[in-house]
PDB file of C-alpha atoms in Angstrom:
ATOM      1  CA  GLN N1217      93.494 103.362  99.051  1.00 85.00           C
ATOM      2  CA  VAL N1218      95.333 102.352 102.626  1.00 88.00           C
ATOM      3  CA  GLN N1219      93.576  99.522 104.154  1.00 96.00           C
ATOM      4  CA  LEU N1220      94.105  97.914 107.269  1.00 98.00           C
ATOM      5  CA  VAL N1221      92.825  95.135 107.758  1.00 98.00           C
ATOM      6  CA  GLU N1222      93.120  93.133 111.355  1.00 98.00           C
ATOM      7  CA  SER N1223      91.960  89.076 111.752  1.00 98.00           C
ATOM      8  CA  GLY N1224      92.784  86.483 113.967  1.00 98.00           C
ATOM      9  CA  GLY N1225      90.880  87.682 116.932  1.00 97.00           C
ATOM     10  CA  GLY N1226      87.629  85.213 118.699  1.00 97.00           C
ATOM     11  CA  LEU N1227      86.410  83.511 121.625  1.00 98.00           C
ATOM     12  CA  VAL N1228      88.703  81.934 123.926  1.00 98.00           C
ATOM     13  CA  GLN N1229      88.933  80.770 127.275  1.00 98.00           C
ATOM     14  CA  ALA N1230      90.854  82.566 130.580  1.00 98.00           C
ATOM     15  CA  GLY N1231      94.557  81.359 130.430  1.00 98.00           C
ATOM     16  CA  ALA N1232      94.211  80.622 126.415  1.00 98.00           C
ATOM     17  CA  SER N1233      96.420  82.441 123.583  1.00 98.00           C
ATOM     18  CA  LEU N1234      95.692  84.218 120.689  1.00 98.00           C
ATOM     19  CA  ARG N1235      97.539  86.028 117.468  1.00 98.00           C
ATOM     20  CA  LEU N1236      96.237  89.048 115.854  1.00 98.00           C
ATOM     21  CA  SER N1237      97.579  89.938 112.104  1.00 98.00           C
ATOM     22  CA  CYS N1238      96.962  93.280 110.183  1.00 98.00           C
ATOM     23  CA  LEU N1239      97.810  93.241 107.115  1.00 98.00           C
ATOM     24  CA  ALA N1240      98.003  96.420 104.873  1.00 98.00           C
ATOM     25  CA  SER N1241      97.861  97.503 101.305  1.00 96.00           C
ATOM     26  CA  GLY N1242      98.463 101.138  99.934  1.00 94.00           C
ATOM     27  CA  VAL N1243     101.207 102.028 101.859  1.00 90.00           C
ATOM     28  CA  THR N1244     104.546 101.749 102.033  1.00 95.00           C
ATOM     29  CA  PHE N1245     104.646  99.767 104.914  1.00 97.00           C
ATOM     30  CA  SER N1246     108.014 100.197 106.131  1.00 97.00           C
ATOM     31  CA  ALA N1247     107.628 103.882 106.322  1.00 96.00           C
ATOM     32  CA  TYR N1248     104.811 103.398 109.497  1.00 97.00           C
ATOM     33  CA  THR N1249     105.401 102.930 112.895  1.00 97.00           C
ATOM     34  CA  MET N1250     102.158 100.756 114.268  1.00 98.00           C
ATOM     35  CA  GLY N1251     100.348 100.088 116.696  1.00 98.00           C
ATOM     36  CA  TRP N1252      97.527  97.989 118.181  1.00 98.00           C
ATOM     37  CA  PHE N1253      94.865  99.476 120.505  1.00 98.00           C
ATOM     38  CA  ARG N1254      91.518  98.287 122.226  1.00 98.00           C
ATOM     39  CA  GLN N1255      87.808  99.009 122.987  1.00 98.00           C
ATOM     40  CA  ALA N1256      86.186  97.381 125.420  1.00 97.00           C
ATOM     41  CA  PRO N1257      82.191  98.350 125.723  1.00 92.00           C
ATOM     42  CA  GLY N1258      81.617 101.599 127.664  1.00 94.00           C
ATOM     43  CA  LYS N1259      85.432 102.617 127.510  1.00 96.00           C
ATOM     44  CA  ASP N1260      87.514 105.264 126.143  1.00 96.00           C
ATOM     45  CA  ARG N1261      89.986 103.402 123.172  1.00 96.00           C
ATOM     46  CA  GLU N1262      93.566 102.481 125.084  1.00 97.00           C
ATOM     47  CA  PHE N1263      96.764 101.993 123.913  1.00 97.00           C
ATOM     48  CA  VAL N1264      97.966  98.204 123.686  1.00 98.00           C
ATOM     49  CA  ALA N1265     101.454  97.957 121.961  1.00 98.00           C
ATOM     50  CA  THR N1266     103.078  99.779 119.797  1.00 98.00           C
ATOM     51  CA  ILE N1267     106.438  98.824 117.290  1.00 98.00           C
ATOM     52  CA  SER N1268     108.995 101.172 114.938  1.00 97.00           C
ATOM     53  CA  ARG N1269     109.377 100.823 111.453  1.00 96.00           C
ATOM     54  CA  SER N1270     112.236  98.762 111.786  1.00 96.00           C
ATOM     55  CA  SER N1271     110.869  96.954 115.289  1.00 96.00           C
ATOM     56  CA  ALA N1272     113.904  97.481 116.723  1.00 95.00           C
ATOM     57  CA  GLY N1273     111.837 100.163 119.378  1.00 96.00           C
ATOM     58  CA  LYS N1274     109.224  98.580 120.959  1.00 97.00           C
ATOM     59  CA  ALA N1275     106.326  99.601 124.076  1.00 97.00           C
ATOM     60  CA  TYR N1276     103.251  98.435 126.196  1.00 97.00           C
ATOM     61  CA  ALA N1277     100.527  99.488 127.895  1.00 97.00           C
ATOM     62  CA  ASP N1278     101.616  97.999 131.409  1.00 97.00           C
ATOM     63  CA  SER N1279      98.608  95.593 131.529  1.00 97.00           C
ATOM     64  CA  VAL N1280      99.965  93.191 129.214  1.00 98.00           C
ATOM     65  CA  LYS N1281     103.546  94.185 129.700  1.00 98.00           C
ATOM     66  CA  GLY N1282     104.375  90.139 129.847  1.00 97.00           C
ATOM     67  CA  ARG N1283     101.521  88.425 127.769  1.00 98.00           C
ATOM     68  CA  PHE N1284     101.649  90.516 124.489  1.00 98.00           C
ATOM     69  CA  THR N1285     104.257  90.492 122.127  1.00 98.00           C
ATOM     70  CA  ILE N1286     103.949  93.119 119.446  1.00 98.00           C
ATOM     71  CA  SER N1287     106.265  91.744 116.000  1.00 98.00           C
ATOM     72  CA  ARG N1288     106.214  92.815 112.197  1.00 98.00           C
ATOM     73  CA  ASP N1289     107.043  91.069 108.971  1.00 98.00           C
ATOM     74  CA  ASN N1290     108.008  94.130 106.775  1.00 98.00           C
ATOM     75  CA  ALA N1291     108.535  91.339 103.039  1.00 97.00           C
ATOM     76  CA  LYS N1292     104.311  90.491 104.162  1.00 98.00           C
ATOM     77  CA  ASN N1293     103.193  94.589 105.564  1.00 98.00           C
ATOM     78  CA  THR N1294     101.534  92.557 109.001  1.00 98.00           C
ATOM     79  CA  VAL N1295     101.767  93.499 112.447  1.00 98.00           C
ATOM     80  CA  TYR N1296     101.196  90.815 114.569  1.00 98.00           C
ATOM     81  CA  LEU N1297     100.231  90.634 118.437  1.00 98.00           C
ATOM     82  CA  GLN N1298     100.741  87.331 120.051  1.00 98.00           C
ATOM     83  CA  MET N1299      98.412  87.272 123.430  1.00 98.00           C
ATOM     84  CA  ASN N1300      99.412  84.961 125.650  1.00 98.00           C
ATOM     85  CA  GLY N1301      97.696  84.602 129.275  1.00 98.00           C
ATOM     86  CA  LEU N1302      94.561  85.882 128.455  1.00 98.00           C
ATOM     87  CA  LYS N1303      92.088  87.384 130.998  1.00 98.00           C
ATOM     88  CA  PRO N1304      88.340  88.026 130.949  1.00 97.00           C
ATOM     89  CA  GLU N1305      89.736  92.386 131.508  1.00 97.00           C
ATOM     90  CA  ASP N1306      91.195  92.006 127.837  1.00 98.00           C
ATOM     91  CA  THR N1307      87.855  91.619 126.236  1.00 98.00           C
ATOM     92  CA  ALA N1308      87.896  94.977 123.499  1.00 98.00           C
ATOM     93  CA  VAL N1309      88.106  94.811 120.018  1.00 98.00           C
ATOM     94  CA  TYR N1310      91.295  95.448 118.894  1.00 98.00           C
ATOM     95  CA  TYR N1311      92.308  97.591 116.414  1.00 98.00           C
ATOM     96  CA  CYS N1312      95.832  98.153 114.640  1.00 98.00           C
ATOM     97  CA  ALA N1313      96.787 102.123 113.365  1.00 98.00           C
ATOM     98  CA  ALA N1314      99.279 103.170 111.417  1.00 97.00           C
ATOM     99  CA  THR N1315     101.540 106.365 112.323  1.00 96.00           C
ATOM    100  CA  ARG N1316     103.931 108.358 110.645  1.00 95.00           C
ATOM    101  CA  LEU N1317     105.599 109.282 113.419  1.00 93.00           C
ATOM    102  CA  LEU N1318     108.872 108.055 115.052  1.00 91.00           C
ATOM    103  CA  LEU N1319     108.561 105.488 118.116  1.00 88.00           C
ATOM    104  CA  GLN N1320     112.292 107.082 118.802  1.00 85.00           C
ATOM    105  CA  PHE N1321     110.724 110.520 119.947  1.00 86.00           C
ATOM    106  CA  GLY N1322     107.831 108.726 121.969  1.00 88.00           C
ATOM    107  CA  VAL N1323     104.760 106.386 122.211  1.00 90.00           C
ATOM    108  CA  PRO N1324     102.171 108.093 119.736  1.00 91.00           C
ATOM    109  CA  PRO N1325      99.016 108.888 121.337  1.00 91.00           C
ATOM    110  CA  GLY N1326      95.309 107.386 119.269  1.00 91.00           C
ATOM    111  CA  GLU N1327      95.075 110.661 117.775  1.00 93.00           C
ATOM    112  CA  LYS N1328      98.495 110.850 115.804  1.00 93.00           C
ATOM    113  CA  TYR N1329      97.857 107.711 113.895  1.00 96.00           C
ATOM    114  CA  ASP N1330      96.997 108.365 110.417  1.00 96.00           C
ATOM    115  CA  TYR N1331      94.867 104.912 109.675  1.00 97.00           C
ATOM    116  CA  TRP N1332      93.034 102.174 111.224  1.00 98.00           C
ATOM    117  CA  GLY N1333      91.667  98.752 110.801  1.00 98.00           C
ATOM    118  CA  PRO N1334      88.057  98.607 111.348  1.00 98.00           C
ATOM    119  CA  GLY N1335      88.766  96.286 114.360  1.00 98.00           C
ATOM    120  CA  THR N1336      88.803  92.514 115.707  1.00 98.00           C
ATOM    121  CA  GLN N1337      86.584  91.147 119.072  1.00 98.00           C
ATOM    122  CA  VAL N1338      88.470  89.201 121.265  1.00 98.00           C
ATOM    123  CA  THR N1339      86.401  87.524 123.963  1.00 98.00           C
ATOM    124  CA  VAL N1340      87.561  85.776 126.984  1.00 98.00           C
ATOM    125  CA  SER N1341      85.251  84.120 128.839  1.00 97.00           C
ATOM    126  CA  SER N1342      86.552  83.463 132.629  1.00 94.00           C
TER     127      SER N1342
END
């Protein structure tokens, strides 16, 4: 049974940093492109970042580029999202997801991800 479990969310002030983690189990982690998405209240889910199986390829949403960094440790079955310079507009539930699609063929859209975690809340106060 595949499980993705996020952790590391919380309530922080604007300008602070958080590091989200997503631990995968029941899956050959290194075979999956991993992504982070977020959904704010009343808004659609949006792409945040994605990383290729080997970490050689990464992509970011324009809204987080230069502030967020995605990384992974295949030995620990974990993908991370380091978030610096947090803004109130970053407030959302953050989800990690896994897809067999390769990043080299383009950033996979959300509907192409096979597995999702339950999410972790990030709240940034002004």
